[in-house]
Coordinates of C-alpha atoms in Angstrom, one line a residue:
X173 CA 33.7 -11.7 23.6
X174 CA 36.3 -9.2 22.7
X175 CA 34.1 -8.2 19.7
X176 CA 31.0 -8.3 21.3
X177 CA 32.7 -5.7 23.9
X178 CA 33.8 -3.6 20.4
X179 CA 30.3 -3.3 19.2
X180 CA 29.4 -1.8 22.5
X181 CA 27.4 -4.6 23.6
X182 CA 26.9 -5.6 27.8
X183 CA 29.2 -8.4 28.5
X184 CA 27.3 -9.7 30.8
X185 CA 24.6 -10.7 28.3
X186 CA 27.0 -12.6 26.1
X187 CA 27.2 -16.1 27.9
X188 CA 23.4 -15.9 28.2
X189 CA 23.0 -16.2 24.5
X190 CA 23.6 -18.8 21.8
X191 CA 26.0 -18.4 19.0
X192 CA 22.9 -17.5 16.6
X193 CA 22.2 -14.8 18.9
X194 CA 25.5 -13.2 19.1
X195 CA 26.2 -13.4 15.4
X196 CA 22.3 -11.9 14.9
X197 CA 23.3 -8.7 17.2
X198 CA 26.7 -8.8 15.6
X199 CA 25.6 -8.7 11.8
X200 CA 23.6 -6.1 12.9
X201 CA 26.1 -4.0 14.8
X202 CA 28.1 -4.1 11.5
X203 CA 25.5 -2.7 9.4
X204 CA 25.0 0.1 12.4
X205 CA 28.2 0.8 12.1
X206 CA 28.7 0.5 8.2
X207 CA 25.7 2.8 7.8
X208 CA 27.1 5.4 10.1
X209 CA 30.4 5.5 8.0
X210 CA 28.5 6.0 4.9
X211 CA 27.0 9.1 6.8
X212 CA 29.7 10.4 7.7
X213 CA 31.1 10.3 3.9
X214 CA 28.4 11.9 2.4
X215 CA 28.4 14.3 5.0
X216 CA 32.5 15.1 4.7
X217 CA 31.7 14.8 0.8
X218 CA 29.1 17.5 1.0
X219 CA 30.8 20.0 3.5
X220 CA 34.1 19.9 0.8
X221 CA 31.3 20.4 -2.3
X222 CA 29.6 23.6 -0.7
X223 CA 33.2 24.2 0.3
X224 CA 33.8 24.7 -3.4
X225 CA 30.5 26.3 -4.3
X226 CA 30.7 30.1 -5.1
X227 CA 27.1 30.7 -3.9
X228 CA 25.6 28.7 -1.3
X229 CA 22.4 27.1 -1.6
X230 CA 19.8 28.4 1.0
X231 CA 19.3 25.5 3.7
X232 CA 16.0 25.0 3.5
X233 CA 16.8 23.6 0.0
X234 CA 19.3 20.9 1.5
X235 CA 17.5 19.4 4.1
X236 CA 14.5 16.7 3.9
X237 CA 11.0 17.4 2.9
X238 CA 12.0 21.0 1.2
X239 CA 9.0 21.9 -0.1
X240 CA 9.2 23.6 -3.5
X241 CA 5.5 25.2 -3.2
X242 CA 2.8 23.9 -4.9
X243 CA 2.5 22.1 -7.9
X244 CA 1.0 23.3 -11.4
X245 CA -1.9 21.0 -11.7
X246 CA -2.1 18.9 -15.3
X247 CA -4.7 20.0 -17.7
X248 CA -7.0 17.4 -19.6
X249 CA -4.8 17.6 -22.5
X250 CA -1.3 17.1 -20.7
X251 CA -3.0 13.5 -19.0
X252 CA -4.3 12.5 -21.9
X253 CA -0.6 13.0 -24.2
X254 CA 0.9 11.1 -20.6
X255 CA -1.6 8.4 -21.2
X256 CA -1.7 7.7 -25.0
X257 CA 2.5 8.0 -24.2
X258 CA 2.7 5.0 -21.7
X259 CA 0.0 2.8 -23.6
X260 CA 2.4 3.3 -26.8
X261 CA 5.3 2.2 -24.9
X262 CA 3.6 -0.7 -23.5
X263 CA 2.4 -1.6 -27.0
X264 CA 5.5 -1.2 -28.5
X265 CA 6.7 -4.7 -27.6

């Protein structure tokens, strides 16, 4: 019960479930809490590389989604090398 009260669960619920239970919500507390200590490392591991950085990137290139404007489209010629490219590779074997 003591580590059911660690990963912040209710201990009343705990002598309502069965053992599968509690290890299910367990497991999956420790891969909550795993995953929040890998964001907190890359977070701390980025802070210290812009630390370092003599020029800062602009923020809208750091976060999720940055859009980079839109793309060149391919001419004919460019799908066509792509194409003739993969069907050599997959011939190659």
């Amino acid at each position: 019960m003591r580590s059911w009260v660690e990963a912040g669960q209710d201990p009343s619920h705990f002598w309502r479930l069965t053992l599968r239970e509690i290890g299910v919500i367990l497991d999956g507390a420790v891969d909550r809490m795993k995953s929040q200590h890998d964001e907190r490392a890359w977070l701390a591991w980025h802070i210290e590389a812009l630390a370092r950085t003599k020029k800062l990137p602009k923020l809208k290139d750091l976060t999720h989604g940055a859009s980079k404007g839109p793309r060149r489209r391919q001419t004919v010629e460019e799908q066509i090398a792509i194409a003739e490219a993969w069907t050599a590779a997959l011939t190659r074997r």
